[in-house]
CSV table of C-alpha atoms in Angstrom, one decimal:
chain,number,residue,atom,x,y,z
A,1,MET,CA,18.7,-66.5,-251.7
A,2,LEU,CA,19.9,-63.1,-250.4
A,3,PRO,CA,21.1,-60.4,-253.0
A,4,ILE,CA,24.9,-60.1,-253.4
A,5,LYS,CA,24.7,-56.6,-252.0
A,6,THR,CA,23.3,-57.9,-248.7
A,7,HIS,CA,26.1,-60.5,-248.4
A,8,ILE,CA,28.7,-57.7,-249.0
A,9,ASN,CA,27.0,-55.5,-246.3
A,10,ASN,CA,27.2,-58.4,-243.8
A,11,LEU,CA,30.9,-59.0,-244.5
A,12,ASN,CA,31.6,-55.2,-244.1
A,13,PHE,CA,29.8,-55.3,-240.7
A,14,LEU,CA,31.9,-58.2,-239.5
A,15,THR,CA,35.1,-56.6,-240.7
A,16,THR,CA,34.3,-53.3,-239.0
A,17,LYS,CA,33.4,-55.2,-235.8
A,18,ARG,CA,36.8,-57.0,-235.8
A,19,LYS,CA,38.7,-53.7,-236.2
A,20,ASN,CA,36.9,-52.1,-233.2
A,21,THR,CA,37.2,-55.0,-230.8
A,22,LYS,CA,40.0,-57.2,-229.3
A,23,MET,CA,40.0,-60.9,-229.8
A,24,HIS,CA,40.1,-62.8,-226.5
A,25,LYS,CA,41.0,-66.3,-225.6
A,26,SER,CA,38.1,-68.4,-224.7
A,27,THR,CA,37.1,-71.9,-223.6
A,28,SER,CA,36.8,-74.7,-226.1
A,29,GLY,CA,33.0,-74.6,-226.2
A,30,SER,CA,32.4,-70.8,-226.6
A,31,SER,CA,31.0,-69.1,-229.7
A,32,LEU,CA,33.3,-68.0,-232.5
A,33,GLY,CA,34.2,-64.4,-233.3
A,34,PRO,CA,35.3,-61.3,-231.3
A,35,ASP,CA,33.7,-60.7,-228.0
A,36,GLY,CA,31.7,-63.9,-228.2
A,37,LEU,CA,30.0,-62.9,-231.5
A,38,ASP,CA,27.8,-65.9,-232.4
A,39,LEU,CA,28.3,-66.8,-236.0
A,40,THR,CA,26.3,-70.0,-235.8
A,41,GLN,CA,23.2,-68.2,-237.0
A,42,SER,CA,25.0,-67.3,-240.2
A,43,PHE,CA,26.3,-70.8,-240.7
A,44,PHE,CA,23.2,-72.8,-239.8
A,45,LYS,CA,19.5,-72.2,-240.3
A,46,SER,CA,16.9,-74.0,-238.2
A,47,ILE,CA,14.5,-76.4,-239.9
A,48,LEU,CA,10.8,-75.7,-239.9
A,49,ASN,CA,8.8,-76.4,-236.7
A,50,ALA,CA,12.0,-77.1,-234.7
A,51,ALA,CA,11.7,-77.3,-230.9
A,52,PRO,CA,14.4,-76.3,-228.4
A,53,PRO,CA,16.5,-79.1,-226.8
A,54,SER,CA,14.8,-81.3,-224.2
A,55,PRO,CA,15.1,-79.9,-220.7
A,56,THR,CA,15.9,-83.4,-219.5
A,57,LYS,CA,19.0,-83.6,-221.6
A,58,ARG,CA,22.0,-84.2,-219.3
A,59,HIS,CA,25.2,-82.1,-219.5
A,60,ASN,CA,28.0,-84.2,-218.0
A,61,LYS,CA,30.7,-82.3,-216.2
A,62,ILE,CA,33.9,-83.5,-214.5
A,63,SER,CA,36.3,-81.2,-212.6
A,64,VAL,CA,39.9,-82.2,-211.9
A,65,ILE,CA,41.6,-80.4,-209.0
A,66,GLY,CA,45.4,-80.4,-209.5
A,67,ALA,CA,47.1,-80.0,-212.9
A,68,GLY,CA,50.2,-82.0,-212.0
A,69,ASN,CA,51.4,-85.2,-213.7
A,70,VAL,CA,48.6,-87.3,-212.1
A,71,GLY,CA,45.8,-84.7,-212.7
A,72,MET,CA,46.7,-84.2,-216.4
A,73,ALA,CA,47.1,-88.0,-217.0
A,74,ILE,CA,43.5,-88.4,-215.6
A,75,ALA,CA,42.2,-85.4,-217.7
A,76,GLN,CA,43.8,-86.7,-220.9
A,77,THR,CA,42.4,-90.2,-220.4
A,78,ILE,CA,38.9,-89.0,-219.6
A,79,LEU,CA,39.0,-86.9,-222.8
A,80,THR,CA,40.0,-89.8,-225.0
A,81,GLN,CA,37.2,-91.9,-223.6
A,82,ASP,CA,34.4,-89.4,-224.4
A,83,LEU,CA,33.0,-89.4,-220.9
A,84,VAL,CA,31.9,-85.8,-220.5
A,85,ASP,CA,30.5,-82.7,-222.2
A,86,GLU,CA,32.6,-80.4,-220.1
A,87,LEU,CA,36.0,-80.9,-218.4
A,88,VAL,CA,37.3,-78.4,-215.9
A,89,LEU,CA,40.9,-78.0,-214.6
A,90,VAL,CA,41.7,-76.2,-211.3
A,91,ASP,CA,45.2,-75.4,-210.0
A,92,ALA,CA,47.0,-72.8,-207.9
A,93,ILE,CA,49.6,-72.0,-210.7
A,94,PRO,CA,47.8,-69.9,-213.3
A,95,ASP,CA,50.4,-70.0,-216.1
A,96,LYS,CA,50.9,-73.7,-216.0
A,97,LEU,CA,47.2,-74.2,-215.8
A,98,ARG,CA,46.5,-72.1,-218.8
A,99,GLY,CA,49.2,-73.9,-220.7
A,100,GLU,CA,47.7,-77.3,-219.9
A,101,MET,CA,44.3,-76.1,-221.0
A,102,LEU,CA,45.5,-74.7,-224.3
A,103,ASP,CA,47.5,-77.8,-225.0
A,104,LEU,CA,44.4,-80.0,-224.6
A,105,GLN,CA,42.2,-77.6,-226.5
A,106,HIS,CA,44.6,-77.6,-229.5
A,107,ALA,CA,44.0,-81.4,-229.8
A,108,ALA,CA,40.3,-80.7,-230.4
A,109,ALA,CA,40.4,-82.1,-234.0
A,110,PHE,CA,41.6,-85.5,-232.7
A,111,LEU,CA,39.2,-85.8,-229.7
A,112,PRO,CA,35.5,-86.2,-229.0
A,113,ARG,CA,34.0,-82.7,-228.7
A,114,THR,CA,34.4,-81.5,-225.1
A,115,LYS,CA,34.3,-78.0,-223.6
A,116,ILE,CA,37.6,-77.5,-221.6
A,117,GLN,CA,37.9,-74.8,-219.0
A,118,ALA,CA,40.6,-73.9,-216.5
A,119,SER,CA,40.7,-71.5,-213.6
A,120,THR,CA,42.3,-70.9,-210.2
A,121,ASP,CA,38.8,-69.9,-209.0
A,122,TYR,CA,36.6,-72.9,-207.8
A,123,SER,CA,33.4,-71.2,-209.1
A,124,VAL,CA,34.4,-72.7,-212.5
A,125,THR,CA,33.5,-76.2,-211.0
A,126,MET,CA,29.9,-75.2,-210.5
A,127,GLY,CA,27.4,-78.0,-211.3
A,128,SER,CA,30.0,-80.8,-211.6
A,129,ASP,CA,28.8,-84.4,-211.5
A,130,LEU,CA,32.2,-85.7,-210.4
A,131,CYS,CA,35.0,-83.8,-208.7
A,132,ILE,CA,38.4,-85.6,-208.8
A,133,VAL,CA,41.0,-84.3,-206.3
A,134,THR,CA,44.6,-85.0,-207.1
A,135,ALA,CA,46.2,-81.9,-205.5
A,136,GLY,CA,48.6,-82.6,-202.6
A,137,ALA,CA,51.6,-81.2,-200.8
A,138,ARG,CA,55.0,-82.8,-201.8
A,139,GLN,CA,57.1,-84.4,-199.2
A,140,ILE,CA,60.1,-82.5,-198.0
A,141,ASN,CA,63.4,-84.3,-197.3
A,142,ASP,CA,63.4,-86.0,-193.9
A,143,GLU,CA,59.7,-84.9,-193.4
A,144,SER,CA,57.7,-87.3,-191.3
A,145,ARG,CA,54.6,-89.0,-192.8
A,146,LEU,CA,52.5,-87.4,-190.1
A,147,ASN,CA,53.7,-83.8,-190.9
A,148,LEU,CA,53.1,-84.3,-194.6
A,149,LEU,CA,49.6,-85.6,-193.8
A,150,GLN,CA,48.9,-82.5,-191.7
A,151,ARG,CA,50.0,-80.2,-194.5
A,152,ASN,CA,47.7,-82.1,-196.9
A,153,VAL,CA,44.8,-81.8,-194.4
A,154,ASN,CA,45.3,-78.0,-194.3
A,155,LEU,CA,45.3,-78.0,-198.1
A,156,PHE,CA,42.1,-79.9,-198.2
A,157,LYS,CA,40.5,-77.4,-195.9
A,158,LYS,CA,40.9,-74.9,-198.8
A,159,ILE,CA,39.8,-77.3,-201.5
A,160,ILE,CA,36.9,-79.4,-200.3
A,161,PRO,CA,34.5,-76.8,-198.9
A,162,PRO,CA,34.3,-74.7,-202.2
A,163,LEU,CA,33.8,-77.9,-204.2
A,164,ALA,CA,30.9,-78.9,-202.0
A,165,ARG,CA,29.5,-75.4,-202.1
A,166,TYR,CA,29.5,-75.1,-205.9
A,167,SER,CA,28.6,-78.8,-206.6
A,168,PRO,CA,26.5,-80.0,-203.7
A,169,HIS,CA,25.2,-83.0,-205.5
A,170,CYS,CA,28.5,-84.3,-207.0
A,171,VAL,CA,30.5,-87.4,-206.2
A,172,LEU,CA,33.9,-86.6,-204.7
A,173,LEU,CA,36.7,-88.9,-205.9
A,174,ILE,CA,39.9,-88.5,-203.9
A,175,VAL,CA,43.3,-89.5,-205.5
A,176,SER,CA,45.7,-87.5,-203.3
A,177,ASN,CA,47.9,-89.5,-200.9
A,178,PRO,CA,47.6,-90.9,-198.3
A,179,VAL,CA,44.3,-91.5,-200.0
A,180,ASP,CA,42.4,-93.4,-197.2
A,181,VAL,CA,42.9,-90.7,-194.5
A,182,LEU,CA,42.4,-87.9,-197.0
A,183,THR,CA,39.1,-89.5,-198.2
A,184,TYR,CA,38.0,-89.5,-194.6
A,185,ILE,CA,39.0,-85.8,-194.3
A,186,ALA,CA,37.1,-85.0,-197.5
A,187,TRP,CA,34.0,-86.7,-196.2
A,188,LYS,CA,34.1,-84.7,-192.9
A,189,LEU,CA,34.8,-81.4,-194.6
A,190,SER,CA,32.2,-81.8,-197.4
A,191,GLY,CA,29.3,-82.9,-195.2
A,192,PHE,CA,28.3,-85.3,-198.0
A,193,PRO,CA,26.7,-88.6,-197.4
A,194,SER,CA,29.3,-91.4,-197.2
A,195,ASN,CA,28.3,-93.0,-200.5
A,196,ARG,CA,29.3,-89.8,-202.4
A,197,VAL,CA,32.9,-89.6,-201.1
A,198,ILE,CA,35.2,-92.3,-202.6
A,199,GLY,CA,39.0,-92.8,-202.6
A,200,SER,CA,40.8,-94.3,-205.6
A,201,GLY,CA,42.2,-96.7,-203.0
A,202,THR,CA,43.6,-100.0,-204.2
A,203,ASN,CA,42.0,-99.9,-207.7
A,204,LEU,CA,45.4,-99.4,-209.2
A,205,ASP,CA,47.0,-101.9,-206.8
A,206,SER,CA,44.5,-104.5,-207.9
A,207,SER,CA,45.4,-103.8,-211.5
A,208,ARG,CA,49.1,-104.3,-210.8
A,209,PHE,CA,48.1,-107.5,-208.9
A,210,ARG,CA,46.1,-108.8,-211.9
A,211,PHE,CA,48.9,-107.9,-214.3
A,212,LEU,CA,51.5,-109.9,-212.2
A,213,ILE,CA,49.3,-113.0,-211.9
A,214,ALA,CA,48.4,-112.8,-215.6
A,215,ASP,CA,52.1,-112.5,-216.4
A,216,HIS,CA,52.9,-115.6,-214.3
A,217,LEU,CA,50.1,-117.6,-216.0
A,218,ASP,CA,50.6,-116.1,-219.5
A,219,VAL,CA,46.9,-115.0,-219.8
A,220,ASN,CA,45.1,-111.8,-220.4
A,221,ALA,CA,44.9,-109.6,-217.3
A,222,GLN,CA,41.2,-109.0,-218.0
A,223,ASP,CA,40.5,-112.7,-217.4
A,224,VAL,CA,42.0,-112.5,-213.9
A,225,GLN,CA,39.7,-111.6,-211.0
A,226,ALA,CA,41.8,-110.5,-208.1
A,227,TYR,CA,41.6,-107.9,-205.4
A,228,ILE,CA,43.9,-106.0,-203.1
A,229,VAL,CA,42.0,-104.5,-200.2
A,230,GLY,CA,42.6,-102.5,-197.1
A,231,GLU,CA,45.1,-99.6,-197.0
A,232,HIS,CA,46.5,-98.2,-200.2
A,233,GLY,CA,50.0,-98.8,-198.8
A,234,ASP,CA,52.2,-101.2,-196.9
A,235,SER,CA,49.4,-102.8,-194.8
A,236,SER,CA,47.3,-103.7,-197.9
A,237,VAL,CA,45.8,-107.3,-198.1
A,238,ALA,CA,46.0,-109.6,-201.1
A,239,LEU,CA,42.9,-111.7,-201.3
A,240,TRP,CA,44.5,-114.9,-202.6
A,241,SER,CA,41.5,-117.1,-201.5
A,242,SER,CA,39.2,-115.5,-204.0
A,243,ILE,CA,41.4,-115.2,-207.1
A,244,SER,CA,40.1,-116.8,-210.2
A,245,VAL,CA,41.2,-117.0,-213.8
A,246,GLY,CA,38.6,-117.5,-216.4
A,247,GLY,CA,36.1,-118.4,-213.7
A,248,VAL,CA,38.5,-121.1,-212.2
A,249,PRO,CA,39.5,-120.5,-208.5
A,250,VAL,CA,43.3,-120.6,-208.7
A,251,LEU,CA,44.3,-121.9,-205.2
A,252,SER,CA,41.6,-124.5,-205.0
A,253,PHE,CA,42.4,-125.7,-208.5
A,254,LEU,CA,46.1,-126.1,-207.5
A,255,GLU,CA,45.1,-128.1,-204.4
A,256,LYS,CA,42.8,-130.4,-206.3
A,257,GLN,CA,45.4,-131.0,-209.0
A,258,GLN,CA,47.9,-131.5,-206.2
A,259,ILE,CA,50.2,-128.8,-207.7
A,260,ALA,CA,52.6,-127.5,-205.0
A,261,TYR,CA,53.0,-123.8,-204.5
A,262,GLU,CA,54.9,-121.9,-201.9
A,263,LYS,CA,53.3,-119.2,-199.7
A,264,GLU,CA,56.5,-117.2,-200.0
A,265,MET,CA,55.9,-117.0,-203.8
A,266,LEU,CA,52.5,-115.5,-203.1
A,267,GLU,CA,53.9,-113.0,-200.6
A,268,ASN,CA,56.6,-111.9,-203.1
A,269,ILE,CA,54.0,-111.1,-205.7
A,270,HIS,CA,52.1,-109.0,-203.2
A,271,LYS,CA,55.4,-107.2,-202.3
A,272,GLU,CA,55.9,-106.5,-206.0
A,273,VAL,CA,52.4,-104.8,-206.0
A,274,ILE,CA,53.3,-102.7,-203.0
A,275,ASN,CA,56.7,-101.7,-204.4
A,276,GLY,CA,55.4,-101.1,-207.9
A,277,ALA,CA,54.8,-97.4,-207.5
A,278,TYR,CA,58.2,-96.9,-205.8
A,279,GLU,CA,60.0,-98.6,-208.7
A,280,VAL,CA,58.2,-96.4,-211.3
A,281,ILE,CA,59.0,-93.2,-209.3
A,282,SER,CA,62.7,-94.2,-208.9
A,283,LEU,CA,62.9,-94.7,-212.7
A,284,LYS,CA,60.9,-91.8,-214.2
A,285,GLY,CA,60.4,-89.5,-211.2
A,286,TYR,CA,56.7,-89.9,-210.8
A,287,THR,CA,53.7,-92.1,-211.6
A,288,SER,CA,51.1,-90.9,-214.1
A,289,TRP,CA,49.7,-93.2,-216.8
A,290,ALA,CA,48.6,-96.2,-214.7
A,291,ILE,CA,46.8,-94.0,-212.2
A,292,GLY,CA,45.3,-91.9,-215.1
A,293,TYR,CA,43.7,-95.0,-216.6
A,294,SER,CA,42.7,-96.3,-213.1
A,295,VAL,CA,40.9,-93.1,-212.2
A,296,ALA,CA,39.4,-92.8,-215.6
A,297,SER,CA,37.9,-96.3,-215.3
A,298,LEU,CA,36.3,-95.2,-212.0
A,299,ALA,CA,35.0,-92.0,-213.7
A,300,ARG,CA,33.5,-94.1,-216.5
A,301,THR,CA,31.7,-96.5,-214.1
A,302,ILE,CA,30.3,-93.5,-212.2
A,303,MET,CA,29.3,-91.3,-215.1
A,304,ARG,CA,27.8,-94.1,-217.2
A,305,ASN,CA,26.2,-95.7,-214.2
A,306,GLN,CA,27.8,-99.0,-215.1
A,307,ARG,CA,27.4,-100.6,-211.6
A,308,LYS,CA,30.8,-102.3,-211.9
A,309,ILE,CA,32.7,-103.5,-208.9
A,310,HIS,CA,36.0,-101.7,-208.0
A,311,PRO,CA,38.2,-102.0,-205.0
A,312,VAL,CA,38.0,-98.4,-203.7
A,313,SER,CA,38.3,-96.6,-200.4
A,314,VAL,CA,34.9,-96.4,-198.8
A,315,LEU,CA,33.5,-95.9,-195.3
A,316,ALA,CA,34.2,-99.4,-194.0
A,317,LYS,CA,32.6,-99.4,-190.6
A,318,GLY,CA,30.3,-102.4,-190.2
A,319,PHE,CA,31.9,-104.4,-192.9
A,320,TYR,CA,34.0,-107.5,-192.3
A,321,GLY,CA,34.1,-107.0,-188.6
A,322,ILE,CA,35.5,-103.4,-188.8
A,323,ASP,CA,33.8,-101.6,-185.9
A,324,GLY,CA,36.6,-99.7,-184.2
A,325,GLY,CA,35.7,-96.3,-185.7
A,326,GLU,CA,35.0,-94.4,-188.8
A,327,VAL,CA,37.6,-95.4,-191.3
A,328,PHE,CA,37.9,-95.4,-195.1
A,329,ILE,CA,39.7,-98.4,-196.6
A,330,SER,CA,39.4,-100.2,-199.9
A,331,LEU,CA,36.8,-102.9,-200.3
A,332,PRO,CA,35.2,-104.3,-203.5
A,333,ALA,CA,32.3,-101.9,-204.0
A,334,GLN,CA,29.7,-101.5,-206.7
A,335,LEU,CA,29.8,-98.0,-208.2
A,336,GLY,CA,27.3,-96.0,-210.2
A,337,ARG,CA,25.9,-92.5,-210.7
A,338,GLY,CA,25.1,-92.2,-207.0
A,339,GLY,CA,28.6,-93.1,-206.0
A,340,VAL,CA,28.9,-96.3,-203.8
A,341,LEU,CA,25.9,-98.4,-204.4
A,342,GLY,CA,27.0,-101.2,-202.1
A,343,VAL,CA,29.9,-103.3,-200.8
A,344,THR,CA,30.3,-106.9,-202.0
A,345,ASN,CA,30.2,-109.8,-199.5
A,346,ILE,CA,33.4,-111.4,-200.8
A,347,HIS,CA,34.8,-114.5,-199.3
A,348,MET,CA,37.8,-114.1,-197.0
A,349,THR,CA,39.8,-116.6,-194.9
A,350,GLU,CA,40.3,-115.9,-191.2
A,351,GLU,CA,43.9,-114.7,-191.9
A,352,GLU,CA,42.7,-112.3,-194.6
A,353,MET,CA,40.0,-111.0,-192.3
A,354,LYS,CA,42.5,-110.4,-189.5
A,355,ARG,CA,44.9,-108.6,-191.9
A,356,LEU,CA,42.1,-106.4,-193.1
A,357,LYS,CA,41.2,-105.4,-189.5
A,358,ASP,CA,44.9,-104.7,-188.8
A,359,SER,CA,45.0,-102.5,-191.9
A,360,ALA,CA,42.0,-100.6,-190.7
A,361,THR,CA,43.6,-100.1,-187.3
A,362,THR,CA,46.8,-98.7,-188.9
A,363,ILE,CA,44.7,-96.0,-190.6
A,364,LEU,CA,42.7,-95.3,-187.5
A,365,GLU,CA,45.9,-94.8,-185.4
A,366,LEU,CA,47.1,-92.3,-188.0
A,367,GLN,CA,43.8,-90.4,-187.8
A,368,ASN,CA,44.0,-90.4,-184.0
A,369,GLN,CA,47.5,-88.9,-184.2
A,370,LEU,CA,46.0,-86.0,-186.3
A,371,GLY,CA,43.4,-85.5,-183.5
A,372,ILE,CA,40.5,-86.1,-185.9
């Protein structure tokens, strides 16, 4: 035990140090004390014969680009699920960005320990395992979809290259809309292999689809296996032929039991899926929580290498007869630490296959209008 005089001298040193220096705001994982003064050596003593941490220990890092409603819902959900050691926020508006960072940092006592950083400088994203892009231009009144897309392409030219430069081995997850075309743009701008560029696609559409079916049948949505594929938009395709509940194929069960159903009813459920986001926006002004949970589920599958199947926007050329050009559309894909591990060979009827090809053509025509 140190003499009392020694303790007093140590306290005097710390007090003098505080008077002569300015306290600065720091990230949530930095050392305590003024000017980064490390107090851990005073609080904790190493045990005998201790070795440094293993060099193979992983430090998981996710960067979220865009601190709007969607970006912050994603960040908040990732934090509550204890997915990363470090979470980075990047946005063009410094005051709002700092406010969001501090608001999350102040919840540290209620969350798993995560270092939270924020900056307008993309260098803060260095070494990220996953970069999630939510930033996008807002549509102006009477603005055409093509003009909005062109402005988003110009924005991506400022976002994607620095992300690729600072994190050359990361997985890019695009959430900004129109997500399929912008995922293609991100792939081209990054120079990454196609398996490491993914769009959030119809992952959320499929969740809405499962919810509506579960609601009709009065079962848990987690027991419903159902996919929306193709464009994240009006030309999306509902794969009714492969829907199952508790392992029971729904349509074939109805036919075997000679239970009548109308195709119009099925189409109406699909329309509800397509219009779901529009309804939420008309009521509250924006969507946030559902897309936050959807993207966090993708992040969890990727970061934990869970090899789960999600309907996400992937390079679809060569799958299901799509050979007209390089296009990203949603297909059921197995995801893991390396991004897209493979695309499932799911059963489709001829009508579903045709609709999927038409959906791919819709996106290709939009890309051609952009001249890319």
